Coordinates of C-alpha atoms (C1' of nucleotides) in Angstrom, one line a residue:
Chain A
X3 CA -38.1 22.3 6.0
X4 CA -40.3 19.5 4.3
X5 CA -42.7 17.5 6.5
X6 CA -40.6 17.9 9.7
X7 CA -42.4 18.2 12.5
X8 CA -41.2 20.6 14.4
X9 CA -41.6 21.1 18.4
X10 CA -41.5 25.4 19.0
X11 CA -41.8 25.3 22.4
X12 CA -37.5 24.4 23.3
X13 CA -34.6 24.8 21.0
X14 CA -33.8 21.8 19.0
X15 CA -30.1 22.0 20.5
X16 CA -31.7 21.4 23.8
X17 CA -34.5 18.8 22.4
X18 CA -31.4 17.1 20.2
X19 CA -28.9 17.1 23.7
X20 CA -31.8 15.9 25.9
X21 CA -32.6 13.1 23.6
X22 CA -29.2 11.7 23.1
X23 CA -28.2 12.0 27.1
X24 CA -31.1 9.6 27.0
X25 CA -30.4 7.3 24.3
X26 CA -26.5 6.8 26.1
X27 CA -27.8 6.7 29.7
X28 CA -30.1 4.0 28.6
X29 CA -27.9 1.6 26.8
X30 CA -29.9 3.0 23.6
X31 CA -26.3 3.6 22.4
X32 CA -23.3 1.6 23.8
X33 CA -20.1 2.4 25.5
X34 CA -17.5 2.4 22.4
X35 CA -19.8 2.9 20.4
X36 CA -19.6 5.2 17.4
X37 CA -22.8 7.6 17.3
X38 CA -24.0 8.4 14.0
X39 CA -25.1 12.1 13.2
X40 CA -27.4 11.0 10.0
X41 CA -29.2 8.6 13.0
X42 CA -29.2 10.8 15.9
X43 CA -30.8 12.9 13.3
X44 CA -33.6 10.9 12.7
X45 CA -33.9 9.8 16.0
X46 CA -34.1 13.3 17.4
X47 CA -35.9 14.4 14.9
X48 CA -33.4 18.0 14.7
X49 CA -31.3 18.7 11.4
X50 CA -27.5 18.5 11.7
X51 CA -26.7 21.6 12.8
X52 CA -28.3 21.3 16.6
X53 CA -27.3 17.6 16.5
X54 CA -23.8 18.6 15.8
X55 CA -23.7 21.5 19.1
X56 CA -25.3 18.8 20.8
X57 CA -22.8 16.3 20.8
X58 CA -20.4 18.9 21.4
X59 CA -22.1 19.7 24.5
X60 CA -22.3 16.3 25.6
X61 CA -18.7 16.0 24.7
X62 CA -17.6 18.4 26.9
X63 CA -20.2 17.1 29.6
X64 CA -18.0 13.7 29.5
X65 CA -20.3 11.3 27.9
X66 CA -18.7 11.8 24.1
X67 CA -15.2 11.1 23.3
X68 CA -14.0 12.9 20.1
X69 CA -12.8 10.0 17.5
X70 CA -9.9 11.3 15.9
X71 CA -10.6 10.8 12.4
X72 CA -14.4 12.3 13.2
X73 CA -17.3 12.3 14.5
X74 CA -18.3 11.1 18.3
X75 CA -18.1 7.6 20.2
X76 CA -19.7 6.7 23.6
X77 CA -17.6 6.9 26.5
X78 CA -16.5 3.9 28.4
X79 CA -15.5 3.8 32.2
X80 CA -14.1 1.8 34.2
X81 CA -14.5 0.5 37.8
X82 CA -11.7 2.9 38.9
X83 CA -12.9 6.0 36.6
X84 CA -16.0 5.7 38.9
X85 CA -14.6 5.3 42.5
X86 CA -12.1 8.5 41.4
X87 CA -14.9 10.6 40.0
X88 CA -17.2 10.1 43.3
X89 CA -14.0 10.6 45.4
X90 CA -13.1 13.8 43.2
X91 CA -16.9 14.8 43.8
X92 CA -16.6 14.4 47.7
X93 CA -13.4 16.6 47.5
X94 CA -15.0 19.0 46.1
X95 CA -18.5 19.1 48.2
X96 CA -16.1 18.9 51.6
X97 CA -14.4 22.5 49.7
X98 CA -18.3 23.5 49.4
X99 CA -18.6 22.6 53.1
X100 CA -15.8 24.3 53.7
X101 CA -16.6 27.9 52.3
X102 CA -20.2 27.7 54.0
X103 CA -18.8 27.8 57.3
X104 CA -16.0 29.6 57.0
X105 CA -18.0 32.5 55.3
X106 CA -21.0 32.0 57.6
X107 CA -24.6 30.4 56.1
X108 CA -28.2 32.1 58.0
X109 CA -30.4 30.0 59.7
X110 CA -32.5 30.9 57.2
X111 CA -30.4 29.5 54.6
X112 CA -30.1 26.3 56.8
X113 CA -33.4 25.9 57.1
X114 CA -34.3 23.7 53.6
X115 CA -31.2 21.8 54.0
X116 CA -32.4 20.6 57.3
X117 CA -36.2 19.8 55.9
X118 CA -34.5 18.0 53.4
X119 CA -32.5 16.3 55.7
X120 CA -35.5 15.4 57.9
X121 CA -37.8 14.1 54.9
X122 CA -34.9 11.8 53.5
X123 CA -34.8 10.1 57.4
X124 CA -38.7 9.9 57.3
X125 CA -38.2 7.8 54.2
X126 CA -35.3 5.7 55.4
X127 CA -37.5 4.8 58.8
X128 CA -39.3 2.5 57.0
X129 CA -37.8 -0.8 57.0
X130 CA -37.1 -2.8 54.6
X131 CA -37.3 0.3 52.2
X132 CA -39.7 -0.4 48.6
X133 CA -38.3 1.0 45.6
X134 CA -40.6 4.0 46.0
X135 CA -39.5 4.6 48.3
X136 CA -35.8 4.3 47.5
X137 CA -36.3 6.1 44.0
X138 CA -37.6 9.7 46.3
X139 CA -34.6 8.8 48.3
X140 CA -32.6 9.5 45.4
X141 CA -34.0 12.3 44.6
X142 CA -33.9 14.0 47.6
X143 CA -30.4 13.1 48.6
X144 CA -29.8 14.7 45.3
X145 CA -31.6 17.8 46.3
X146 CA -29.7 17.9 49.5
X147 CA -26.6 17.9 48.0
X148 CA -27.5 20.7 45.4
X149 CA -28.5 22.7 48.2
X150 CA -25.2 22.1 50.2
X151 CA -23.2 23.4 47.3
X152 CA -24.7 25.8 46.8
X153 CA -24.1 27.2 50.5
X154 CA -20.6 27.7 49.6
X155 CA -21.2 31.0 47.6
X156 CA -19.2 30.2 45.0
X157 CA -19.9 30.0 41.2
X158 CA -17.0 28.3 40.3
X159 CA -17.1 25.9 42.5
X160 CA -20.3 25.4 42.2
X161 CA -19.7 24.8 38.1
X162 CA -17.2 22.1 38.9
X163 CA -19.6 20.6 41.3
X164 CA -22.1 20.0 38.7
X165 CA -19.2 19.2 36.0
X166 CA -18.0 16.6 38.1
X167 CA -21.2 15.4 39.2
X168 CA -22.2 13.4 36.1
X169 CA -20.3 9.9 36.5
X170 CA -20.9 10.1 40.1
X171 CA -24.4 10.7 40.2
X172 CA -24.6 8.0 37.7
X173 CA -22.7 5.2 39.5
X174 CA -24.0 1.8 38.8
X175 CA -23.9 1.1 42.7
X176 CA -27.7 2.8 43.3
X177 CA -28.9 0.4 40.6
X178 CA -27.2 -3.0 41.3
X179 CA -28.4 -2.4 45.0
X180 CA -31.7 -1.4 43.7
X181 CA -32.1 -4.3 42.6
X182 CA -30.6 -6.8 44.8
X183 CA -29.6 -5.4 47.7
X184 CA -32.0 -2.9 48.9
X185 CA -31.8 -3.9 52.8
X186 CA -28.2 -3.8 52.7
X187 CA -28.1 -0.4 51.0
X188 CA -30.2 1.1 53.4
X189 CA -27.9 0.5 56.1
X190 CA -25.4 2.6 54.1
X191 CA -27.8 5.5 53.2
X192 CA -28.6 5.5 57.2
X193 CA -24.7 5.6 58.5
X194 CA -24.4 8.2 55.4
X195 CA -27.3 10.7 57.3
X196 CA -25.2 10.9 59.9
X197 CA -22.6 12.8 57.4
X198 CA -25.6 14.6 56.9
X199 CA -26.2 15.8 60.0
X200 CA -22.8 16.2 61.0
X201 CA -22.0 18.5 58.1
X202 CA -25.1 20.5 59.0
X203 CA -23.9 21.0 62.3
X204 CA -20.3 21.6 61.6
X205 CA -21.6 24.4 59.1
X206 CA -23.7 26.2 62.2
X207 CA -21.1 26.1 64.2
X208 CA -18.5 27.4 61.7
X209 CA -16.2 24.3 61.9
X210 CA -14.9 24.4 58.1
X211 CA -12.1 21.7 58.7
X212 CA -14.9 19.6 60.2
X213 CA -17.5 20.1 57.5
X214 CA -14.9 19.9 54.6
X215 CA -13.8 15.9 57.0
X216 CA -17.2 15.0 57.2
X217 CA -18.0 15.3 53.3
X218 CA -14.7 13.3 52.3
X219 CA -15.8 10.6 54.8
X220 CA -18.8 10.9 52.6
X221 CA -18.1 10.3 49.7
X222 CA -15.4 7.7 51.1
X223 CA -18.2 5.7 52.6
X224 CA -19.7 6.0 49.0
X225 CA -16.9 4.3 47.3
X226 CA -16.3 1.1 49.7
X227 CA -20.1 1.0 49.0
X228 CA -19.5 1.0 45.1
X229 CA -16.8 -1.7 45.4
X230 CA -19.4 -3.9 47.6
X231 CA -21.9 -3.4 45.0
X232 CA -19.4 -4.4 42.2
X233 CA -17.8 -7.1 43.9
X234 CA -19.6 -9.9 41.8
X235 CA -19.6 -9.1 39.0
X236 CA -17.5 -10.3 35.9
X237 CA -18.1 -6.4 34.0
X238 CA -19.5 -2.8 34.4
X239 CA -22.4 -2.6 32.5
X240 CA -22.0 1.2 33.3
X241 CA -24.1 3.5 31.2
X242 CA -27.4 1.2 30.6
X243 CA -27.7 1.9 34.8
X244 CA -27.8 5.2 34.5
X245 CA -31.3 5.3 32.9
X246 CA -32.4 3.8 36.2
X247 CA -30.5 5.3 38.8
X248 CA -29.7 9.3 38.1
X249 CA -28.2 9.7 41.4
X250 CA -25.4 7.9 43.4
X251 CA -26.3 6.1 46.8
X252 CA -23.8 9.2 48.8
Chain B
X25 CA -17.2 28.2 -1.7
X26 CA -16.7 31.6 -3.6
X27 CA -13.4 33.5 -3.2
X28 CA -12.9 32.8 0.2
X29 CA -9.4 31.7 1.4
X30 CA -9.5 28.1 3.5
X31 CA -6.9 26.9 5.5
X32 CA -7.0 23.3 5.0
X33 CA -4.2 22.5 7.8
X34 CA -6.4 22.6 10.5
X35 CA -10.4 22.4 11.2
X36 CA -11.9 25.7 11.2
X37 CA -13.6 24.6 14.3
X38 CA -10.6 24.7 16.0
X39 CA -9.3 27.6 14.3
X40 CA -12.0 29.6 14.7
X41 CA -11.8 28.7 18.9
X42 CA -8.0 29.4 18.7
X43 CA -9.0 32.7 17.5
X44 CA -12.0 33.5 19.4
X45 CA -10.0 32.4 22.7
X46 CA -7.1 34.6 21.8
X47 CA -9.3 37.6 21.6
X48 CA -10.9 37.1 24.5
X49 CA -7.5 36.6 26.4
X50 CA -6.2 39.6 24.1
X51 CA -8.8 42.0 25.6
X52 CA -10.1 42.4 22.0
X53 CA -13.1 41.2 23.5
X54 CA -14.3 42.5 26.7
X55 CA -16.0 41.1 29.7
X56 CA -19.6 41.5 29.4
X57 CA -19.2 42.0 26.2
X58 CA -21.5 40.3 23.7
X59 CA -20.0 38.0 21.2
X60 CA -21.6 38.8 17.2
X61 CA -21.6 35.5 15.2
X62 CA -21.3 37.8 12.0
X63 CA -18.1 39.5 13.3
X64 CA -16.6 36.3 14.7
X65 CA -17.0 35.2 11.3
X66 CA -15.4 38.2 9.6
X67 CA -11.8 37.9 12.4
X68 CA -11.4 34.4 12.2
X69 CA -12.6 33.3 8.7
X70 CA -14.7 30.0 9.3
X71 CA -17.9 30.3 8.0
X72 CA -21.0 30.3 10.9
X73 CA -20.8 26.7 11.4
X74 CA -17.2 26.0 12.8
X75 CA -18.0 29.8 14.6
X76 CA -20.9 28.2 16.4
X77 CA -19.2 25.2 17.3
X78 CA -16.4 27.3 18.7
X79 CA -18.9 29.7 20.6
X80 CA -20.2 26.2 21.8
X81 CA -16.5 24.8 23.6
X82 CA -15.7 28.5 25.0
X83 CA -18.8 28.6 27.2
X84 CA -18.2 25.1 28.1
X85 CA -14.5 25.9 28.7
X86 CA -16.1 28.7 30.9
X87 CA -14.9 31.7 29.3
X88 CA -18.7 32.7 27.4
X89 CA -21.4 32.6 29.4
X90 CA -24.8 31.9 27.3
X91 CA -27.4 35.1 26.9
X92 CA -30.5 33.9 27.6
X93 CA -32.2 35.9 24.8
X94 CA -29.5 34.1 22.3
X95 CA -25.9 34.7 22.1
X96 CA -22.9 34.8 24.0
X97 CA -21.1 37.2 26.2
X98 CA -17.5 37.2 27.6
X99 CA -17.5 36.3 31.1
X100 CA -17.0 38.0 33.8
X101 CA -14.9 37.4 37.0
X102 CA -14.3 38.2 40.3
X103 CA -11.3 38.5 43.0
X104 CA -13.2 35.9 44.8
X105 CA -14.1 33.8 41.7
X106 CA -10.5 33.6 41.0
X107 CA -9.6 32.9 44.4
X108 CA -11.7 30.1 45.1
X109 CA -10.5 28.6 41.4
X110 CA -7.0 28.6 42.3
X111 CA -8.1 27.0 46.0
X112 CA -10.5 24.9 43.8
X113 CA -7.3 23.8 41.4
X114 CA -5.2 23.9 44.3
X115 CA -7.5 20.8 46.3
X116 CA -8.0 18.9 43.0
X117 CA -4.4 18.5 42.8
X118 CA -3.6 17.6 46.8
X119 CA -6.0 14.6 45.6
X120 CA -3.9 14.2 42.3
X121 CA -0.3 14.3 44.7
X122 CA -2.4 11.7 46.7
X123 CA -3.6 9.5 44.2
X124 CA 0.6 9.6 43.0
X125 CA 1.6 8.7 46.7
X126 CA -0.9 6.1 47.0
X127 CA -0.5 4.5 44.0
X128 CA 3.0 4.4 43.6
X129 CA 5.2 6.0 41.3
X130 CA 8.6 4.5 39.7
X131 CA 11.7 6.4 40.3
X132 CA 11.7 6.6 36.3
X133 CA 8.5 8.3 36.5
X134 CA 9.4 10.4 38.7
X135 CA 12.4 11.7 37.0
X136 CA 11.1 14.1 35.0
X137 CA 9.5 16.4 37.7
X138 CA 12.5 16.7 39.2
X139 CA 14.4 17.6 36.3
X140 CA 11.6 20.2 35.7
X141 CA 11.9 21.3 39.2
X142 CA 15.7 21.6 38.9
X143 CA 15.2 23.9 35.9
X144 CA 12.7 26.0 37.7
X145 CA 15.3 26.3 40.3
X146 CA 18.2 27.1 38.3
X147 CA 16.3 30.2 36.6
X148 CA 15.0 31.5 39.9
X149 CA 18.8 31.0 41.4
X150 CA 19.4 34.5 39.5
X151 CA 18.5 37.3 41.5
X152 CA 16.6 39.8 40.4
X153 CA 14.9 37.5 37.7
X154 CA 14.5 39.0 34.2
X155 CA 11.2 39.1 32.4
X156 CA 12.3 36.6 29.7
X157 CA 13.5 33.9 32.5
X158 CA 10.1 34.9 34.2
X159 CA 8.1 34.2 31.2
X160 CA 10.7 30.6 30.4
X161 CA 9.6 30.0 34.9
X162 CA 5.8 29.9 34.1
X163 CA 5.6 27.6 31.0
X164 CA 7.9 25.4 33.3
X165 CA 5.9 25.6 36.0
X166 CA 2.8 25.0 33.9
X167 CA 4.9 21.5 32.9
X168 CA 5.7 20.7 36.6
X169 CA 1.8 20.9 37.6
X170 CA 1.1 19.3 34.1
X171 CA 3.4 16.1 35.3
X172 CA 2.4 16.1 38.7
X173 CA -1.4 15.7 37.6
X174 CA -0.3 13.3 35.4
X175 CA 1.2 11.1 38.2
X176 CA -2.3 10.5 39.4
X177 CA -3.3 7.6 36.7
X178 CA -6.6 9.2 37.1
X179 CA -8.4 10.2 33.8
X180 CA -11.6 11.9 35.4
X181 CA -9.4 13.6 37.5
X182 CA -7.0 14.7 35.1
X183 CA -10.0 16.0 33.2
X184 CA -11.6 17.5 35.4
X185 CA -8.1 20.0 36.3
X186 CA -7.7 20.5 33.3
X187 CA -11.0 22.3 33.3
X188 CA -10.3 24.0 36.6
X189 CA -7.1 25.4 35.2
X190 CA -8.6 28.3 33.1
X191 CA -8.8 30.5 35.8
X192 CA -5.9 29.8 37.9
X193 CA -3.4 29.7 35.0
X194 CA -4.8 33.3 33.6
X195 CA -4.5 34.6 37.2
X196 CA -3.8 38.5 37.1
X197 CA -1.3 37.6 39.6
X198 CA 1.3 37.0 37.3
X199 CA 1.0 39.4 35.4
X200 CA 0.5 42.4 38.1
X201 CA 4.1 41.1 39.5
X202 CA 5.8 40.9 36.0
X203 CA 4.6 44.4 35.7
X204 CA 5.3 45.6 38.8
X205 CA 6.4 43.5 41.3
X206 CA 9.4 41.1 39.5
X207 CA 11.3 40.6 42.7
X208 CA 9.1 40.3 45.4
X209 CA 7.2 37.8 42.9
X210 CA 10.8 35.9 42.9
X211 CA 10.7 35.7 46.4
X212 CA 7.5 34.2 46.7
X213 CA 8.1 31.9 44.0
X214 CA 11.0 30.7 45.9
X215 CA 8.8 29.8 48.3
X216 CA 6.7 27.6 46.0
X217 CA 9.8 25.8 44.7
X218 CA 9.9 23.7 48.5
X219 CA 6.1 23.1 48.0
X220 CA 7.2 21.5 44.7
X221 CA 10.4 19.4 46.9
X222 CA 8.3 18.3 49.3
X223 CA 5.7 16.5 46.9
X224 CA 7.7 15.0 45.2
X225 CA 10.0 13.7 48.3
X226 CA 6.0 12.7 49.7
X227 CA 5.2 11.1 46.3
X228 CA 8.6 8.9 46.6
X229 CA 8.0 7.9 50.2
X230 CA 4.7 6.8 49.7
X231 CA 2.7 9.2 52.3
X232 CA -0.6 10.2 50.7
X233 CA -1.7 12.5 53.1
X234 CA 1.8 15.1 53.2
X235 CA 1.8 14.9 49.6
X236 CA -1.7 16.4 49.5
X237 CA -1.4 19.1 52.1
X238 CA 1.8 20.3 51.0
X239 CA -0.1 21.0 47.4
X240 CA -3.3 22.7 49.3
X241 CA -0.8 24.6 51.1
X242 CA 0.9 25.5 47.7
X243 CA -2.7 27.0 45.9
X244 CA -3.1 29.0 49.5
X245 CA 0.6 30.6 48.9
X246 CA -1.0 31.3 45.6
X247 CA -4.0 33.1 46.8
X248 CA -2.1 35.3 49.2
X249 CA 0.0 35.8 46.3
X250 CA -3.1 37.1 44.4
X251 CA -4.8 39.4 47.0
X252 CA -1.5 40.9 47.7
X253 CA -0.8 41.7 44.3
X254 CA -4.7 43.1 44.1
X255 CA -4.6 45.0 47.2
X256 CA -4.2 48.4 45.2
X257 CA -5.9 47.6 42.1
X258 CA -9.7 49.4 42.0
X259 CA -11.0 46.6 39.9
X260 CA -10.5 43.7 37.8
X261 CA -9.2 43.9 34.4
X262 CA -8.9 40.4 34.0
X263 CA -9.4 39.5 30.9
X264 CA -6.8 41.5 29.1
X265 CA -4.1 40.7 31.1
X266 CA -4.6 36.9 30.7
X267 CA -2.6 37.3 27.2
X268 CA 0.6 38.1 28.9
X269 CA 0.8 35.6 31.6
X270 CA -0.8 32.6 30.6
X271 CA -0.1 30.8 33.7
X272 CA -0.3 31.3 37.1
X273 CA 2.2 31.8 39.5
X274 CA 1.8 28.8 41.9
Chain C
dT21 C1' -44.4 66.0 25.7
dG22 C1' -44.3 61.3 27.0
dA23 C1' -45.4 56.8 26.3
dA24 C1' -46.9 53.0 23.7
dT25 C1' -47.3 50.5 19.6
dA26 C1' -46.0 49.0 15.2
dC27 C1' -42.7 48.3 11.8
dG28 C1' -38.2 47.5 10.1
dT29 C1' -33.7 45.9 10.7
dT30 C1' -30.4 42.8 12.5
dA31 C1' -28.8 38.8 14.6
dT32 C1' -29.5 34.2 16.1
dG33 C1' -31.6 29.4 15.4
dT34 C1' -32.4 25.9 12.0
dA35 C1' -32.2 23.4 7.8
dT36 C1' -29.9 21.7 3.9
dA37 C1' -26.7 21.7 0.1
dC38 C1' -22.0 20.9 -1.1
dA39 C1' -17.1 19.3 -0.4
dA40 C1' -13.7 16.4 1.2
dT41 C1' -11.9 12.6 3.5
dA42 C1' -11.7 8.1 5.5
dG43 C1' -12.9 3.4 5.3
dC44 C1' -14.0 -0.6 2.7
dG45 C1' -14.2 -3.6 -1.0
dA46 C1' -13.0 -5.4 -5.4
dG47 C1' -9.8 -6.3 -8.8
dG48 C1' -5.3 -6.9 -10.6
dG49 C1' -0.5 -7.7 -10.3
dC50 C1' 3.4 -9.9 -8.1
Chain D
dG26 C1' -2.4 -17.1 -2.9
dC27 C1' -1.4 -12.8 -0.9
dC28 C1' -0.8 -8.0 -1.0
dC29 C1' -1.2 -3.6 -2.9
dT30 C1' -3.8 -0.2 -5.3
dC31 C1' -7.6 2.1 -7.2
dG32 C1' -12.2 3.6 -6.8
dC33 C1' -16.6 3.9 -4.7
dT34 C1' -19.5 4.9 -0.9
dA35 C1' -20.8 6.6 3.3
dT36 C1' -20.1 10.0 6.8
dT37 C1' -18.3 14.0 8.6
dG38 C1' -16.8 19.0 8.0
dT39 C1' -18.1 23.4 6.0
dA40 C1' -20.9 26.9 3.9
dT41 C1' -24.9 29.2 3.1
dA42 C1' -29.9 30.0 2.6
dC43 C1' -34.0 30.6 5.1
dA44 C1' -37.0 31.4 9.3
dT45 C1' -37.9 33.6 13.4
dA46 C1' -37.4 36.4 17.3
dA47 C1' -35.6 40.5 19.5
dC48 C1' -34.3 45.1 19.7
dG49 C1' -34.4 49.8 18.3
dT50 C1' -36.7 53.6 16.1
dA51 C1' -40.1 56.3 14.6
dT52 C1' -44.7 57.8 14.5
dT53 C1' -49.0 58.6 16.5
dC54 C1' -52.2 59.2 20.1
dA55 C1' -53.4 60.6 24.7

DNA sequence: TGAATACGTTATGTATACAATAGCGAGGGC
DNA sequence: GCCCTCGCTATTGTATACATAACGTATTCA
């Protein structure tokens, strides 16, 4: 094993996979472009082996596309790829929604969602919003999420959720308004608490058609929001955003 | 190298998953039961590297689950998890049908699902169905849902149920009826046939919205379809059966 | 007799050596 | 001058050797 320095403490598949979800979310390596395993190598500092299950992994996660004649390439999206993927996303969370009434949530189990709830409202009552302020937003509304899908009971589901989650969560709208349009934005992320509330609500009361409604509206209201964001601009400059912004704006 | 015989047609990545998958699906591997790298090795004839890398796609593919301690295991399943992945498959491809209806499709386009279809009906038209023209209905069928999905224009989407097929296409269902329930299966498959009619009448006329109930409605047929053909059954042996019917029976 | 610990065996995680192929460039022929 | 071909190089695919951790068993002590 030479000189390598080795890290014990995680498995250099992990290390190796973590590393290179970083390098492509941060514009380290390019959409198209073709990822070397002798570099990602060096710049993970794991030998081939976990390199190679890592880009597998992140293959399968959607990031990688397989080149035909070998090796990996960076995944490219388009405008259209993204508004589907959140759409798809929304379908899936209003399914979510769906199964946690109709199969009947505690208060108890309730009760997080609603904290959750509460703190992001806390944060959005300040007005105009810093970017503190808007980056424990996204974290939170993440959170919330995560904890509505999971009311549904259902492990598959639940695995498609997260599957599906990855271009959504990493929507360039959360970083162009970020950065240019944080007042704007926060009317958005206000109308889109009311979703929040509502599907809380609907869920209590065992109104599945309502809860799975509310969530497509959701993620609807996501998408015209993605389009605004986009509107200006000549091209996606997609995965260098995603560094910034890990969650979408729904 | 040494003596060992290499089959230099194919990668022994993807050998070694075609052959790992088919004993999984065979029932030479049970659920729960821990996969050994060494033995994997010895059945399929890659060497540890293409194994692992194979090990690697199944759990993504959802049919290994990782052991924490180091490993894999075959994965276990459910009534319900099944259930909810046919629902699951069955809402991903309402938004598909939509995406279609929306987007418009050319009659040329079109013309190949309802050739498909007519087959479909043509084999079901004798009654009762033999086992051969039941086996000829489901890789049809499998095409039919393959087209529709493909009507969408919608890579993510497309991806994303094609990942939510595994389940739903190795549905029990199928097989308990070939087994045991041929022509109460036809009956029901009969059934399904309008589901198909009426997507693609909803596809051609443009109306989002029938197009994607009608296919919601067609997964729920499914489900009853499952639990029915359950209803007797003490427990799951799901695995096995998933090398006889490779499809499901929506 | 039971439980706990230590040791050995076995299997997984990691690293690296080897093989083969694809891409690229240079040189020669038409 | 352009195109085709041959060969080299770089990179991926495969195999295997080595390290390490986990599990099972046996032995010993309480």
């Amino acid at each position: 094993m030479a000189e390598r320095e080795v890290d014990r403490s995680v498995s250099q598949t992990v290390k190796a996979q973590l590393a290179l979800r970083d390098q492509i979310l941060s514009g380290s390596l390019r959409p198209g472009e073709r990822i070397s395993e002798l570099q990602a190598v060096e710049t993970t500092g794991a030998s081939r082996t976990p390199v190679r299950m890592a880009l597998v992994r992140l293959e399968e996660e959607g990031l990688l596309e397989a080149i035909p004649s070998g090796g990996f390439m960076v995944k490219a999206f388009s405008e259209r790829d993204i508004s589907d993927s959140i759409e798809l996303r929304g379908t899936l969370e209003g399914l979510a929604a769906r199964f946690a009434a109709e199969r009947g949530v505690s208060a108890r189990e309730l009760e997080p969602l609603k904290e959750c709830l509460a703190a992001i409202e806390e944060l959005l009552r300040q007005v105009p919003i810093s970017v503190d302020a808007f980056s424990s937003y996204v974290a939170l509304n993440a959170r919330f999420h995560a904890l509505l899908t999971e009311l549904s009971r259902s492990p598959p589901l639940i695995r498609q959720i997260d599957r599906a989650s990855a271009l959504p969560f990493a929507s360039p709208s959360g970083f162009v308004m970020a950065q240019s349009a944080l007042p704007e934005a926060q009317q958005i992320l206000i109308i889109g608490q009311e979703h929040h509330r509502v599907v809380i609500d609907a869920i209590e009361n065992r109104e599945g058609a309502r809860a799975e409604a509310v969530m497509r509206e959701h993620a609807r209201l996501a998408v015209r929001n993605l389009r605004l964001a986009l509107r200006n601009r000549t091209h996606l400059d997609l995965l260098p955003a995603l560094a910034l912004i890990k969650t979408a704006t729904d």
